CSV table of C-alpha atoms in Angstrom, one decimal:
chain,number,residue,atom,x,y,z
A,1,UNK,CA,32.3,132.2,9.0
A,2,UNK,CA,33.0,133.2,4.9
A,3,UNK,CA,29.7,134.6,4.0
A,4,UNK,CA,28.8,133.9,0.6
A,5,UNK,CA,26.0,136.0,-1.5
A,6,UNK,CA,22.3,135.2,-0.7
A,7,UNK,CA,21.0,132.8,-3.5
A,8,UNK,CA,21.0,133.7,-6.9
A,9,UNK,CA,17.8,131.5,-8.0
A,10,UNK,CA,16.0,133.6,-9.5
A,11,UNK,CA,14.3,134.6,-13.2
A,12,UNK,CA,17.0,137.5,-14.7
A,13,UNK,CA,16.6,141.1,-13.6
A,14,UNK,CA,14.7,142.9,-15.5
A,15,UNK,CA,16.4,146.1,-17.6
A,16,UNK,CA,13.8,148.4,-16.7
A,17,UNK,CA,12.9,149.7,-13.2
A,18,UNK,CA,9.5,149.1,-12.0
A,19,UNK,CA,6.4,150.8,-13.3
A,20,UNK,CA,5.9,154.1,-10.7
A,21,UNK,CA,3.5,153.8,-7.8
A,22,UNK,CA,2.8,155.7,-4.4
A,23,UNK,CA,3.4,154.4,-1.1
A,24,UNK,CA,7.4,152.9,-1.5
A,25,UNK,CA,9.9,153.2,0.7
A,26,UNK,CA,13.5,154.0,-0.3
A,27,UNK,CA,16.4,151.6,0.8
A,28,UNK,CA,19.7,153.2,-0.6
A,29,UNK,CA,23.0,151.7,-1.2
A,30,UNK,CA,25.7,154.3,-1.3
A,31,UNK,CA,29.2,153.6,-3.2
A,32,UNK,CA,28.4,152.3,-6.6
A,33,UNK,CA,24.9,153.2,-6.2
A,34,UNK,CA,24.7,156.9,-5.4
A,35,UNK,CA,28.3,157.8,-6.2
A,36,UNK,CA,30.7,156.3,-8.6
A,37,UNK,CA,33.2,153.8,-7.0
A,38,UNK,CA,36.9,155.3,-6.5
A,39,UNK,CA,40.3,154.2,-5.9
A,40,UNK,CA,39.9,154.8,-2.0
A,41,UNK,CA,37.3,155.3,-0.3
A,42,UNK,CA,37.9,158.9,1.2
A,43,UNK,CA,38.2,159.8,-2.1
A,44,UNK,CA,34.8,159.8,-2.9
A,45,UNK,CA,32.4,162.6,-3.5
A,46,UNK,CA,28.7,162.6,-3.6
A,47,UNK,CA,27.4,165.5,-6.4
A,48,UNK,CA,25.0,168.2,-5.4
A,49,UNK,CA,22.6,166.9,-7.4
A,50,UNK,CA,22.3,163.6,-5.7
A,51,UNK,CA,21.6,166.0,-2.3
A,52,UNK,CA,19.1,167.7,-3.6
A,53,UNK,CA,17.2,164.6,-4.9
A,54,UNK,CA,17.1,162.8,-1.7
A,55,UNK,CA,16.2,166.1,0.0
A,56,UNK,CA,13.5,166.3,-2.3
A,57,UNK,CA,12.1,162.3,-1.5
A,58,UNK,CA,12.6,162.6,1.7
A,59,UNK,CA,10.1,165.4,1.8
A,60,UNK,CA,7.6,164.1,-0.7
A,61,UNK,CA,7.9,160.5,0.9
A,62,UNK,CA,7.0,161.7,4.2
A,63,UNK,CA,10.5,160.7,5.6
A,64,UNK,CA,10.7,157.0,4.4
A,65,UNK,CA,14.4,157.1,2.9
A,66,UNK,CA,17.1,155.4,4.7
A,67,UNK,CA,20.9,154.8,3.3
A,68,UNK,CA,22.0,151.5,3.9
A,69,UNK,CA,25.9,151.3,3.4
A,70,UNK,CA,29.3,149.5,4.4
A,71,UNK,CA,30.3,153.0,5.8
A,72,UNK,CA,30.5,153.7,9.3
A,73,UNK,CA,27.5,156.8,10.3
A,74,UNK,CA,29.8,159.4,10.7
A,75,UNK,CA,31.1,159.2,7.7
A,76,UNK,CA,27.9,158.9,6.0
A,77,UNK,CA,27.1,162.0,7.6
A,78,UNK,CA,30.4,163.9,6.2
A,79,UNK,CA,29.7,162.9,2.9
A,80,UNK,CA,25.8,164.2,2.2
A,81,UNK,CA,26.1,167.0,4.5
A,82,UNK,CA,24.2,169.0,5.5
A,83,UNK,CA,21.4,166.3,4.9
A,84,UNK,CA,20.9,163.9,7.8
A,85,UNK,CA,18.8,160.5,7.1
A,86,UNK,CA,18.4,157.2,8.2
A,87,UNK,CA,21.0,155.2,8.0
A,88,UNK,CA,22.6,151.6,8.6
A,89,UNK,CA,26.2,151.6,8.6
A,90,UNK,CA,28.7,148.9,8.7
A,91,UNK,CA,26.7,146.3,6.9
A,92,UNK,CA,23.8,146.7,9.9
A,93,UNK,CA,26.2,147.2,12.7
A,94,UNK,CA,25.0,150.5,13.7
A,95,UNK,CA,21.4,151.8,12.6
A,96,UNK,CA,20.1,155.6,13.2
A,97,UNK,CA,16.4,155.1,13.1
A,98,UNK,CA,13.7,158.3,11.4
A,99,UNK,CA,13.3,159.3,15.1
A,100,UNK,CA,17.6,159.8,15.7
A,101,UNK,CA,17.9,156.9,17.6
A,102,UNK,CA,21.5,155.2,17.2
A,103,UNK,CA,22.0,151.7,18.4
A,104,UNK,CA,25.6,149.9,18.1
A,105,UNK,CA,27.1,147.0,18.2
A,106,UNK,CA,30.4,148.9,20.5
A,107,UNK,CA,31.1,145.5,21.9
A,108,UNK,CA,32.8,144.4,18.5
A,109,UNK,CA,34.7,147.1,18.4
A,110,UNK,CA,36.6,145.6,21.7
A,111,UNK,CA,37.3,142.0,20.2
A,112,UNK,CA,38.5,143.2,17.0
A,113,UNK,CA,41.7,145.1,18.7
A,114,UNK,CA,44.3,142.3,17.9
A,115,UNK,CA,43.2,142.1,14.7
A,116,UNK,CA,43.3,146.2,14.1
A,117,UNK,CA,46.9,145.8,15.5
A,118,UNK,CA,47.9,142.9,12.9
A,119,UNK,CA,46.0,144.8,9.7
A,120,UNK,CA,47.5,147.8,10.5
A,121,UNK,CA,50.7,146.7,10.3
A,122,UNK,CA,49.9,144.7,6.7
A,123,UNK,CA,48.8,147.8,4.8
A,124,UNK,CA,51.1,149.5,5.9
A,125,UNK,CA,54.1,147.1,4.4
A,126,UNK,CA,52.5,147.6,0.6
A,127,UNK,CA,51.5,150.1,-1.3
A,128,UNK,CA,48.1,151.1,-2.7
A,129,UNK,CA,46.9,148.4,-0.1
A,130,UNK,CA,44.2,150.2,2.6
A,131,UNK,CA,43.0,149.6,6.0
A,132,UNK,CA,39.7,150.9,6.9
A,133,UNK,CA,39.2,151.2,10.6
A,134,UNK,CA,35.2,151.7,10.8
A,135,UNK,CA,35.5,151.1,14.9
A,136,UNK,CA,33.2,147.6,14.5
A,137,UNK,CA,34.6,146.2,11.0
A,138,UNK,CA,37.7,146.3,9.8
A,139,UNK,CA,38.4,146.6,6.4
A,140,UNK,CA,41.1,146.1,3.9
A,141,UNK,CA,40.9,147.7,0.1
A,142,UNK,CA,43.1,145.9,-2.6
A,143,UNK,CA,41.9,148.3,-5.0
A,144,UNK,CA,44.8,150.1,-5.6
A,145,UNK,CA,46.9,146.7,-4.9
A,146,UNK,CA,45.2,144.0,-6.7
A,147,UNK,CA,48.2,141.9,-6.4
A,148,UNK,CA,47.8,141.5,-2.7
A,149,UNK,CA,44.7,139.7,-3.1
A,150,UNK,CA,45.3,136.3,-2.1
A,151,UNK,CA,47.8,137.8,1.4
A,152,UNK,CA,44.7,140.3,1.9
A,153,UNK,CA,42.5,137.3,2.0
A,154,UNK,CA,44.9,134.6,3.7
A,155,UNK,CA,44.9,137.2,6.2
A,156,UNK,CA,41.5,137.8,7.4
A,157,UNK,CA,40.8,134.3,7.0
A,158,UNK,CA,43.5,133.7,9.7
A,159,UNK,CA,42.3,136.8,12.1
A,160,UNK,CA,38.6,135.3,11.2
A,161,UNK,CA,39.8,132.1,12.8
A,162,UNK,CA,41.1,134.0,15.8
A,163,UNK,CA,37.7,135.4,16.7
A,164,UNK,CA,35.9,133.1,16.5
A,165,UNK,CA,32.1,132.4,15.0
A,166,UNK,CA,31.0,135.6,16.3
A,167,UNK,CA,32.6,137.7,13.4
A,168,UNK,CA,32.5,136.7,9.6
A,169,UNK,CA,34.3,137.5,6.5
A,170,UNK,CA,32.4,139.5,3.9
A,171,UNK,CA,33.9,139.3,0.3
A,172,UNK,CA,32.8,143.0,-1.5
A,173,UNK,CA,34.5,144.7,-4.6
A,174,UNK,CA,38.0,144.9,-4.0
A,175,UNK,CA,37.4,144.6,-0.6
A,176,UNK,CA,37.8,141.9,2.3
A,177,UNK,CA,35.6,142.9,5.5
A,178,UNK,CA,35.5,141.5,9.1
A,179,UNK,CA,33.0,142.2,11.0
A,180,UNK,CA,30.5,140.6,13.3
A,181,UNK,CA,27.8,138.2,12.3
A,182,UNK,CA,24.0,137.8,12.5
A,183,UNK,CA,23.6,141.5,11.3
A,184,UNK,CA,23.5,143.0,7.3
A,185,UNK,CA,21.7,144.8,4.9
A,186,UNK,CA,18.9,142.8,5.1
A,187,UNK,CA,18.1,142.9,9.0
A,188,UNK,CA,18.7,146.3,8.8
A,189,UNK,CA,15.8,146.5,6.3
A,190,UNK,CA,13.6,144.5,7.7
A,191,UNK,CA,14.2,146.6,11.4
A,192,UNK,CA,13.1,150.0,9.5
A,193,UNK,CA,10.5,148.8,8.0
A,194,UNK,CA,8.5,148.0,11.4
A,195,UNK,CA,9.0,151.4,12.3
A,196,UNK,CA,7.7,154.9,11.2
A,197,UNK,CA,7.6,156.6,8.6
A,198,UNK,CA,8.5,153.1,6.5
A,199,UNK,CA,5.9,150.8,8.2
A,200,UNK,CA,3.0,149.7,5.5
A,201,UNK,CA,5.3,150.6,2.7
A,202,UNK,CA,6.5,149.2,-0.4
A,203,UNK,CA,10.1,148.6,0.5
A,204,UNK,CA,12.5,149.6,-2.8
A,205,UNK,CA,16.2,148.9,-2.2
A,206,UNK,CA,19.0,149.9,-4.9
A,207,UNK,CA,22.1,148.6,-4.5
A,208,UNK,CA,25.2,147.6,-6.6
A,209,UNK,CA,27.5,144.6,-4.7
A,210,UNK,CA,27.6,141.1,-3.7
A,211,UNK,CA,26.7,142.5,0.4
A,212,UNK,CA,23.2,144.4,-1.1
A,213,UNK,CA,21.9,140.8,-1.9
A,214,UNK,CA,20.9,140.8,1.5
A,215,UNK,CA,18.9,143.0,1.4
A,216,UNK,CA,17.4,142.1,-1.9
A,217,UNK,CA,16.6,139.1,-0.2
A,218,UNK,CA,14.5,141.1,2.4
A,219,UNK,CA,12.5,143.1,0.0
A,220,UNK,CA,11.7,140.4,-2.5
A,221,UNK,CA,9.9,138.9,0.2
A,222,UNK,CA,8.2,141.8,1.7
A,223,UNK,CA,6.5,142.0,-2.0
A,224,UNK,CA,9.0,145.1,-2.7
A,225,UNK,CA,11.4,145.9,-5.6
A,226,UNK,CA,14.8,145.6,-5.6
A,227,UNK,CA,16.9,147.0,-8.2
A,228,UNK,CA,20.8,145.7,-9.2
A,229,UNK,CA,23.2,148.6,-10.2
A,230,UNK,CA,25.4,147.1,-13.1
A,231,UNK,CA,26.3,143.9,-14.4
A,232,UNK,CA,26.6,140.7,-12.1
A,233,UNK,CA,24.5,137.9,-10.6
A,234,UNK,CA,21.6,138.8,-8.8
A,235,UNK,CA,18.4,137.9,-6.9
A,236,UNK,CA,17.3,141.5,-7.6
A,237,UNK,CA,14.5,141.6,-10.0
A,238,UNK,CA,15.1,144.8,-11.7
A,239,UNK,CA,18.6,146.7,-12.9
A,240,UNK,CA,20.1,149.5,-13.5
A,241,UNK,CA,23.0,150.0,-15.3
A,242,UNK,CA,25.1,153.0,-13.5
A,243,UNK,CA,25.0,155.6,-10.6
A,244,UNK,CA,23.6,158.1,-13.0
A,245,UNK,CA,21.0,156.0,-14.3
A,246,UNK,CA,20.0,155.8,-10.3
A,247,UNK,CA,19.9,159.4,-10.3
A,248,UNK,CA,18.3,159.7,-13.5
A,249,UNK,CA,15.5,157.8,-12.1
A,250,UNK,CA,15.0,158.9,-9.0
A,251,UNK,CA,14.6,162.4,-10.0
A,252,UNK,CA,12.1,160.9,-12.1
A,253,UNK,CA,10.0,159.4,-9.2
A,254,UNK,CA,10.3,162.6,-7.3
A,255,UNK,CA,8.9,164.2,-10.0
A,256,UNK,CA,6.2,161.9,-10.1
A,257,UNK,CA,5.2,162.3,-6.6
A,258,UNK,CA,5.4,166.1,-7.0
A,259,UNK,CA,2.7,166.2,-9.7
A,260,UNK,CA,0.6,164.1,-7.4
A,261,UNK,CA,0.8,166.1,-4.4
């Protein structure tokens, strides 16, 4: 199946973040949210400063601070080392839990060899075009080749019809995604926050694209707050405008929760 976002009925985000308050839960969305979005993505960096800001709330939040990200976990892990959170990669494929546990979905990874094999070969025939193997989605960035859109999407539409209703296409910023259904930001949410440390929580999740609406789905109706980065529909109900606002902010709550301790 073609996901499309979660509905957009709702009032307008807000421009300001909600008021501080103890007892939240951090649900972070990494490109566009954390870091600013680049032309591949290898080729982006995550500044010091955003380290030592989640290093600091996952401390003073008693370890309730999970990223929750397109990008498989190892690369998760090569980008904020030496920092090690909770993470769910792949849109909820694969999920490290606050304990270290890592579950996977490694049979998708199996079905989706025909279709590696086919958008391999694509990328490869035009340039600035880019093929993300992530092991259980596949992806293909049309960032650098915006003129390939509609092949890029004709595509995975036609390897989507090969798999079968098992796997769906997710639509993202320059970005076509196929990867197996039934799992996204939004379960992945709602599985962390029946476990330590984010149980009993306010759950806050910041992210900036049409595959975080998910999970703003998820927190709205735990009672939580979740926050748009940038311009765009949204069932979010607060925004902020850029990754540095985001970091702005949170150094801001971490300083909050410093002067309470």
């Amino acid at each position: 199946m073609v996901q499309t976002p979660a509905s957009t009925q709702a009032a307008p985000a807000a421009d300001n973040p909600p008021a501080f308050e103890t007892g939240w839960a951090f649900f972070l969305d990494i490109d566009g949210t954390l870091a600013r979005l680049a032309h591949a993505p290898d080729a982006v960096t995550i500044e010091p400063a955003v380290i030592d800001v989640l290093r600091r709330l996952d401390k003073a939040t008693g370890g309730a601070i999970a990223l929750i990200t397109g990008r498989a976990i190892t690369d998760v892990d090569r980008l904020f080392a030496p920092l090690e959170l909770p993470v769910a990669g792949q849109h909820g494929i694969e999920r490290r839990s606050a304990d270290g546990h890592l579950a996977r979905h490694a049979e998708a990874a199996r079905k989706l060899d025909a279709a590696r094999h086919a958008l391999t070969e694509f990328a490869n025939s035009y340039a600035g075009l880019i093929f993300e193997d992530k092991g259980e989605t596949l992806a293909l960035h049309y960032r650098g080749a915006p003129a390939c859109r509609g092949a890029a999407k004709w595509l995975m539409t036609q390897q989507l019809e090969q798999l079968g209703p098992e796997f769906m296409l997710q639509h993202g910023k320059m970005i076509f995604e196929l990867r197996p259904s039934g799992r996204d930001k939004g379960t992945a949410i709602a599985e962390f926050m029946h476990e330590p440390p984010f149980e009993k929580r306010t759950p806050v999740f910041i992210g900036d694209d049409k595959t975080d609406e998910d999970g703003f789905k998820v927190v709205n109706q735990l009672g939580g707050h979740a926050i748009k980065v940038g311009p765009g529909k949204t069932i979010a109900n607060f925004r902020l405008e850029s990754a540095a606002d985001v970091l702005r902010w949170l150094q801001n709550y971490a300083d909050f929760l410093n002067k309470r301790s």
